[in-house]
Amino acid sequence: MFNEQVLAWMERAEQVTDGKLKDIDRTVDRNQWKVIGAFQKHKVSDYHFAGSTGYGYNDRGREVLDLVYADVFGAEAALVRPHFVSGTHTIGTALFGVLRPGDELLMITGRPYDTLHKVIGKPGDGQGSLQDWGIGYGEVCLREDGSPDWEEIARRISPKTKVIGIQRSRGYSWRASFTVGQIAEMVRFVKEVKSDVIVFVDNCYGEFTELQEPSEVGADLIAGSLIKNPGGGIASTGGYIAGKRELVELASYRLTAPGIGGEVGAMLGTLRAMFQGLFLAPHLVGQAVKGSVFAAAVFDELGFVTHPKWSDPRTDLIQAIRFTGPEHLIAFVQGIQQAAAVDSHVVPEPWDMPGYEHPVIMAAGTFIQGGSLELSADAPIREPYIAYMQGGLTYSHCKLGVLTALQNMKDRNLL
């Protein structure tokens, strides 16, 4: 399957990362125990997996799932629903829930992920975006070293600033993802400037990579997608919002309607997968993080620039690899697709994907469409040519994906 040189690269990468992989296992253990403890506290039983219909009144499984998520994330309350269609939808619901015309959202971690640009929008765009509804928007660029610009943040916070936005993951930018410790420092700083400001964290890709979550260190509201980390590769759709009780309630009114909120919503047979996915999530996130460490070690060895380095702390799933041109990038992403169990015969090509500003190539041979806890890779076709690899339900599959991509590049004389 692979020539001797590619296998030699694998052996060297595994030797050098052995200690790092054991550290990841220790994080997995602690998070697994935390999740099981929440299940036990709320006496999860098989009758909680039954699906409701119609209005979904008194769905005890739905209610207990919210309680379990709140405990796991160290929050006062949570809203976990299959009705969220994506991470972007979940984040948009949270922001629309707590912001009102005349308020301002200030992102302090630079330009957010591409799909949020339409949610933020422009004044008078007619699409129902935040700014179309008279909600102000501002953003503070990060410093060159990727750290927050504290002076500029303090200057930009005004009486109208209602929500401070933090994107934990790197998105499509060449920076480190923020650790929970760094997020705690951001929360402390902005609260000193304006004590009543709401701190919102886009937690996508970060769940269970560390021992704490942002809601445990002062974030008022967090949101994420169930087809990423917390769904454990089993939840077929959905998202979660967690945080202060009154803020989660406001978000629930945006999801359904004022006065109804989270009291209704048929779960339609999704509960077992949501509970079981959460149970599996710490282990599967650990497998994916191991895969990212392996990829970084291999490509470091070959002279490519990686971010983070294999030895750096991990606070999300994403491994960024910088290539020297579009040919390298496309060959890498196509190699990840070739290693898939689903749709391995499909050859991805760059295309104008809705919500993105440049052509994007995506490898996504997944059981859950768009499930990025599963092995996948994507990249905008723009300079610098950076591929973003994430996920992998098993470490073995991560290795297969990386090795197939290497072999693909080597066969095209790109290595």
C-alpha positions as semicolon CSV with decimal commas, in nm:
position;residue;x (nm);y (nm);z (nm)
1;M;0,000;0,000;0,000
2;F;0,279;0,241;0,096
3;N;0,639;0,241;-0,012
4;E;0,923;0,199;0,236
5;Q;1,000;0,569;0,262
6;V;0,644;0,659;0,361
7;L;0,642;0,382;0,623
8;A;0,976;0,508;0,757
9;W;0,824;0,853;0,803
10;M;0,541;0,693;1,002
11;E;0,783;0,504;1,230
12;R;0,986;0,817;1,309
13;A;0,673;1,020;1,382
14;E;0,537;0,760;1,624
15;Q;0,867;0,732;1,807
16;V;0,900;1,105;1,863
17;T;0,536;1,155;1,972
18;D;0,506;0,862;2,214
19;G;0,513;1,075;2,529
20;K;0,269;1,329;2,385
21;L;0,019;1,056;2,301
22;K;0,028;0,928;2,660
23;D;-0,049;1,279;2,785
24;I;-0,355;1,284;2,560
25;D;-0,471;0,954;2,711
26;R;-0,459;1,108;3,058
27;T;-0,682;1,396;2,944
28;V;-0,922;1,144;2,790
29;D;-0,949;0,957;3,120
30;R;-1,037;1,266;3,321
31;N;-1,296;1,388;3,071
32;Q;-1,448;1,041;3,038
33;W;-1,492;1,017;3,413
34;K;-1,649;1,365;3,420
35;V;-1,907;1,269;3,156
36;I;-1,994;0,940;3,327
37;G;-2,030;1,125;3,657
38;A;-2,289;1,357;3,502
39;F;-2,481;1,059;3,363
40;Q;-2,482;0,896;3,705
41;K;-2,584;1,215;3,887
42;H;-2,893;1,253;3,672
43;K;-2,976;0,881;3,673
44;V;-2,974;0,836;3,297
45;S;-3,182;0,529;3,207
46;D;-3,296;0,363;2,886
47;Y;-3,639;0,525;2,904
48;H;-3,465;0,860;2,850
49;F;-3,382;0,745;2,497
50;A;-3,746;0,731;2,381
51;G;-3,835;0,988;2,117
52;S;-4,122;1,232;2,152
53;T;-4,352;1,362;1,878
54;G;-4,568;1,664;1,812
55;Y;-4,502;1,940;2,062
56;G;-4,278;1,716;2,268
57;Y;-4,423;1,828;2,599
58;N;-4,270;1,671;2,911
59;D;-3,996;1,490;2,718
60;R;-3,793;1,370;3,015
61;G;-3,507;1,250;2,800
62;R;-3,468;1,596;2,648
63;E;-3,478;1,755;2,992
64;V;-3,217;1,519;3,136
65;L;-2,990;1,563;2,832
66;D;-2,990;1,938;2,900
67;L;-2,901;1,875;3,265
68;V;-2,619;1,638;3,176
69;Y;-2,469;1,885;2,927
70;A;-2,492;2,167;3,181
71;D;-2,299;1,961;3,436
72;V;-2,036;1,841;3,187
73;F;-1,970;2,198;3,075
74;G;-1,983;2,348;3,422
75;A;-2,280;2,568;3,327
76;E;-2,605;2,667;3,494
77;A;-2,815;2,545;3,202
78;A;-2,791;2,398;2,854
79;L;-3,004;2,370;2,542
80;V;-2,923;2,059;2,335
81;R;-3,138;2,003;2,029
82;P;-3,139;1,823;1,693
83;H;-3,315;2,130;1,553
84;F;-2,984;2,316;1,524
85;V;-2,870;2,245;1,168
86;S;-2,505;2,345;1,209
87;G;-2,256;2,517;1,433
88;T;-2,324;2,844;1,250
89;H;-2,697;2,810;1,317
90;T;-2,632;2,737;1,684
91;I;-2,398;3,035;1,723
92;G;-2,640;3,260;1,535
93;T;-2,924;3,150;1,764
94;A;-2,720;3,235;2,072
95;L;-2,620;3,579;1,941
96;F;-2,967;3,674;1,818
97;G;-3,105;3,552;2,150
98;V;-2,906;3,792;2,367
99;L;-2,851;4,093;2,137
100;R;-3,103;4,368;2,067
101;P;-3,112;4,661;1,822
102;G;-2,866;4,925;1,939
103;D;-2,639;4,669;2,110
104;E;-2,293;4,587;1,982
105;L;-2,110;4,259;1,929
106;L;-1,733;4,300;1,959
107;M;-1,515;4,010;1,845
108;I;-1,179;4,028;2,024
109;T;-1,009;3,736;1,846
110;G;-1,001;3,887;1,498
111;R;-1,213;3,802;1,196
112;P;-1,442;3,507;1,274
113;Y;-1,488;3,191;1,068
114;D;-1,611;3,250;0,713
115;T;-1,964;3,116;0,762
116;L;-2,034;3,374;1,036
117;H;-1,974;3,667;0,802
118;K;-2,328;3,641;0,664
119;V;-2,472;3,612;1,016
120;I;-2,300;3,938;1,111
121;G;-2,390;4,091;0,775
122;K;-2,408;4,457;0,685
123;P;-2,648;4,735;0,781
124;G;-2,954;4,723;0,557
125;D;-2,853;4,407;0,375
126;G;-3,211;4,284;0,379
127;Q;-3,113;3,931;0,481
128;G;-3,200;3,953;0,849
129;S;-2,837;3,956;0,966
130;L;-2,733;4,106;1,299
131;Q;-2,641;4,438;1,144
132;D;-2,958;4,440;0,933
133;W;-3,144;4,441;1,266
134;G;-2,947;4,742;1,390
135;I;-2,698;4,547;1,600
136;G;-2,354;4,704;1,581
137;Y;-2,044;4,501;1,506
138;G;-1,675;4,550;1,563
139;E;-1,366;4,334;1,574
140;V;-1,020;4,371;1,721
141;C;-0,739;4,211;1,526
142;L;-0,492;3,994;1,709
143;R;-0,133;4,103;1,746
144;E;0,126;3,959;1,509
145;D;0,212;3,690;1,764
146;G;-0,153;3,579;1,780
147;S;-0,223;3,728;2,123
148;P;-0,511;3,964;2,206
149;D;-0,451;4,337;2,162
150;W;-0,542;4,432;2,516
151;E;-0,509;4,808;2,472
152;E;-0,726;4,811;2,162
153;I;-0,985;4,586;2,326
154;A;-1,015;4,826;2,620
155;R;-1,043;5,121;2,382
156;R;-1,313;4,958;2,168
157;I;-1,543;4,848;2,450
158;S;-1,817;5,109;2,473
159;P;-2,147;5,151;2,660
160;K;-2,317;4,984;2,361
161;T;-2,097;4,674;2,377
162;K;-2,334;4,401;2,494
163;V;-2,146;4,088;2,385
164;I;-1,776;4,010;2,361
165;G;-1,718;3,732;2,108
166;I;-1,431;3,484;2,130
167;Q;-1,358;3,219;1,869
168;R;-1,167;2,941;2,041
169;S;-1,055;2,763;1,727
170;R;-0,828;2,902;1,458
171;G;-1,085;2,881;1,176
172;Y;-0,916;2,960;0,845
173;S;-0,640;3,168;1,003
174;W;-0,276;3,098;1,076
175;R;-0,284;3,137;1,451
176;A;-0,290;2,916;1,755
177;S;-0,626;2,817;1,894
178;F;-0,689;2,967;2,235
179;T;-0,648;2,755;2,545
180;V;-0,909;2,762;2,817
181;G;-0,653;2,940;3,035
182;Q;-0,615;3,215;2,775
183;I;-0,992;3,247;2,747
184;A;-1,010;3,285;3,126
185;E;-0,767;3,576;3,101
186;M;-0,979;3,738;2,827
187;V;-1,291;3,702;3,043
188;R;-1,116;3,858;3,342
189;F;-0,987;4,149;3,134
190;V;-1,312;4,247;2,960
191;K;-1,515;4,211;3,281
192;E;-1,278;4,459;3,449
193;V;-1,342;4,705;3,166
194;K;-1,722;4,648;3,159
195;S;-1,857;4,422;3,431
196;D;-2,197;4,355;3,274
197;V;-2,069;4,253;2,931
198;I;-2,170;3,905;2,811
199;V;-1,876;3,688;2,705
200;F;-1,971;3,445;2,431
201;V;-1,735;3,167;2,313
202;D;-1,762;2,976;1,987
203;N;-1,649;2,643;2,131
204;C;-1,653;2,443;1,805
205;Y;-1,371;2,188;1,772
206;G;-1,253;2,250;2,130
207;E;-1,472;2,031;2,350
208;F;-1,283;1,770;2,560
209;T;-0,938;1,862;2,429
210;E;-0,859;2,008;2,774
211;L;-0,973;1,934;3,127
212;Q;-1,198;2,241;3,144
213;E;-1,440;2,421;2,914
214;P;-1,476;2,800;2,873
215;S;-1,800;2,803;3,073
216;E;-1,603;2,674;3,371
217;V;-1,370;2,977;3,368
218;G;-1,620;3,260;3,343
219;A;-1,761;3,257;2,988
220;D;-2,129;3,348;3,011
221;L;-2,242;3,157;2,703
222;I;-2,085;2,894;2,476
223;A;-2,208;2,708;2,171
224;G;-2,103;2,416;1,955
225;S;-2,211;2,155;1,704
226;L;-2,302;1,793;1,770
227;I;-2,152;1,683;1,438
228;K;-1,822;1,796;1,583
229;N;-1,670;1,688;1,916
230;P;-1,959;1,637;2,160
231;G;-2,170;1,427;1,923
232;G;-1,910;1,152;1,940
233;G;-1,947;1,062;1,572
234;I;-2,295;0,922;1,643
235;A;-2,530;1,221;1,676
236;S;-2,664;1,274;1,326
237;T;-2,733;1,646;1,367
238;G;-2,779;1,914;1,631
239;G;-2,601;2,163;1,849
240;Y;-2,579;2,287;2,207
241;I;-2,580;2,618;2,390
242;A;-2,466;2,630;2,753
243;G;-2,403;2,897;3,012
244;K;-2,591;3,132;3,242
245;R;-2,951;3,023;3,287
246;E;-3,115;3,347;3,177
247;L;-2,897;3,368;2,863
248;V;-2,969;3,009;2,760
249;E;-3,338;3,083;2,806
250;L;-3,313;3,387;2,577
251;A;-3,142;3,171;2,315
252;S;-3,419;2,912;2,346
253;Y;-3,676;3,180;2,261
254;R;-3,488;3,248;1,940
255;L;-3,479;2,878;1,852
256;T;-3,855;2,835;1,898
257;A;-4,063;3,138;2,004
258;P;-4,091;3,373;2,302
259;G;-4,280;3,208;2,585
260;I;-4,216;2,860;2,442
261;G;-3,838;2,830;2,448
262;G;-3,696;2,492;2,545
263;E;-4,020;2,356;2,689
264;V;-4,117;2,197;2,357
265;G;-3,952;2,031;2,062
266;A;-4,005;1,671;1,956
267;M;-3,677;1,478;1,968
268;L;-3,791;1,229;1,702
269;G;-3,576;0,935;1,806
270;T;-3,247;1,129;1,835
271;L;-3,193;1,101;2,210
272;R;-3,009;0,770;2,229
273;A;-2,752;0,887;1,975
274;M;-2,706;1,217;2,156
275;F;-2,653;1,051;2,493
276;Q;-2,426;0,779;2,357
277;G;-2,233;1,026;2,142
278;L;-2,161;1,241;2,446
279;F;-2,050;0,930;2,637
280;L;-1,804;0,840;2,359
281;A;-1,690;1,195;2,286
282;P;-1,389;1,220;2,524
283;H;-1,235;0,901;2,383
284;L;-1,301;0,987;2,019
285;V;-1,176;1,343;2,061
286;G;-0,857;1,191;2,204
287;Q;-0,822;0,970;1,896
288;A;-0,858;1,273;1,670
289;V;-0,609;1,480;1,869
290;K;-0,358;1,196;1,842
291;G;-0,410;1,201;1,467
292;S;-0,335;1,573;1,452
293;V;-0,018;1,525;1,656
294;F;0,091;1,246;1,420
295;A;0,024;1,461;1,112
296;A;0,223;1,750;1,256
297;A;0,519;1,525;1,338
298;V;0,529;1,374;0,988
299;F;0,506;1,703;0,802
300;D;0,754;1,872;1,038
301;E;0,998;1,596;0,948
302;L;0,946;1,671;0,579
303;G;1,013;2,041;0,621
304;F;0,660;2,176;0,596
305;V;0,541;2,443;0,838
306;T;0,273;2,314;1,075
307;H;0,057;2,490;1,330
308;P;0,051;2,378;1,603
309;K;0,378;2,187;1,620
310;W;0,340;1,827;1,731
311;S;0,475;1,912;2,077
312;D;0,255;2,219;2,136
313;P;-0,043;2,215;2,373
314;R;-0,369;2,119;2,202
315;T;-0,696;2,300;2,254
316;D;-0,885;2,192;1,943
317;L;-0,883;1,921;1,676
318;I;-0,747;2,123;1,389
319;Q;-0,404;2,070;1,237
320;A;-0,293;2,335;0,991
321;I;-0,025;2,252;0,734
322;R;0,119;2,517;0,504
323;F;0,204;2,405;0,151
324;T;0,406;2,581;-0,116
325;G;0,136;2,588;-0,381
326;P;-0,214;2,477;-0,476
327;E;-0,089;2,148;-0,625
328;H;0,047;2,029;-0,288
329;L;-0,268;2,139;-0,109
330;I;-0,506;1,970;-0,353
331;A;-0,301;1,648;-0,357
332;F;-0,308;1,637;0,025
333;V;-0,684;1,689;0,053
334;Q;-0,754;1,435;-0,222
335;G;-0,531;1,185;-0,041
336;I;-0,736;1,226;0,279
337;Q;-1,048;1,148;0,074
338;Q;-0,889;0,837;-0,076
339;A;-0,839;0,699;0,277
340;A;-1,207;0,730;0,368
341;A;-1,434;0,435;0,440
342;V;-1,720;0,624;0,275
343;D;-1,687;0,778;-0,074
344;S;-1,320;0,692;-0,111
345;H;-1,379;0,676;-0,488
346;V;-1,485;1,042;-0,501
347;V;-1,221;1,295;-0,607
348;P;-1,282;1,633;-0,440
349;E;-1,220;1,947;-0,643
350;P;-1,228;2,315;-0,542
351;W;-1,574;2,474;-0,573
352;D;-1,767;2,783;-0,469
353;M;-1,929;2,652;-0,152
354;P;-2,218;2,851;0,003
355;G;-2,103;3,068;0,294
356;Y;-1,739;3,084;0,185
357;E;-1,561;3,371;0,013
358;H;-1,311;3,168;-0,194
359;P;-1,326;2,832;-0,372
360;V;-1,290;2,556;-0,113
361;I;-1,175;2,195;-0,147
362;M;-1,309;1,951;0,109
363;A;-1,232;1,589;0,185
364;A;-1,527;1,449;0,375
365;G;-1,576;1,076;0,345
366;T;-1,792;1,065;0,654
367;F;-2,084;0,864;0,791
368;I;-2,245;1,190;0,909
369;Q;-2,255;1,451;0,635
370;G;-2,020;1,730;0,736
371;G;-1,921;1,543;1,053
372;S;-1,585;1,697;1,133
373;L;-1,510;1,474;1,430
374;E;-1,464;1,220;1,152
375;L;-1,145;1,242;0,946
376;S;-1,175;1,531;0,706
377;A;-0,970;1,811;0,557
378;D;-1,052;2,134;0,384
379;A;-0,883;2,443;0,251
380;P;-0,970;2,767;0,078
381;I;-0,777;2,798;-0,248
382;R;-0,593;3,117;-0,163
383;E;-0,249;3,219;-0,047
384;P;-0,095;3,108;0,179
385;Y;-0,192;2,755;0,077
386;I;-0,298;2,602;0,408
387;A;-0,483;2,274;0,456
388;Y;-0,684;2,224;0,773
389;M;-0,711;1,862;0,879
390;Q;-0,942;1,760;1,162
391;G;-1,106;1,461;1,317
392;G;-1,065;1,089;1,294
393;L;-1,281;0,850;1,493
394;T;-0,983;0,619;1,534
395;Y;-0,614;0,696;1,549
396;S;-0,556;0,418;1,296
397;H;-0,777;0,597;1,045
398;C;-0,592;0,923;1,106
399;K;-0,264;0,753;1,028
400;L;-0,408;0,593;0,716
401;G;-0,529;0,933;0,596
402;V;-0,193;1,101;0,649
403;L;0,001;0,817;0,489
404;T;-0,233;0,804;0,189
405;A;-0,196;1,179;0,143
406;L;0,184;1,144;0,159
407;Q;0,183;0,862;-0,093
408;N;-0,046;1,064;-0,318
409;M;0,190;1,361;-0,305
410;K;0,493;1,140;-0,361
411;D;0,332;0,972;-0,664
412;R;0,278;1,318;-0,816
413;N;0,646;1,409;-0,755
414;L;0,547;1,672;-0,500
415;L;0,774;1,531;-0,225
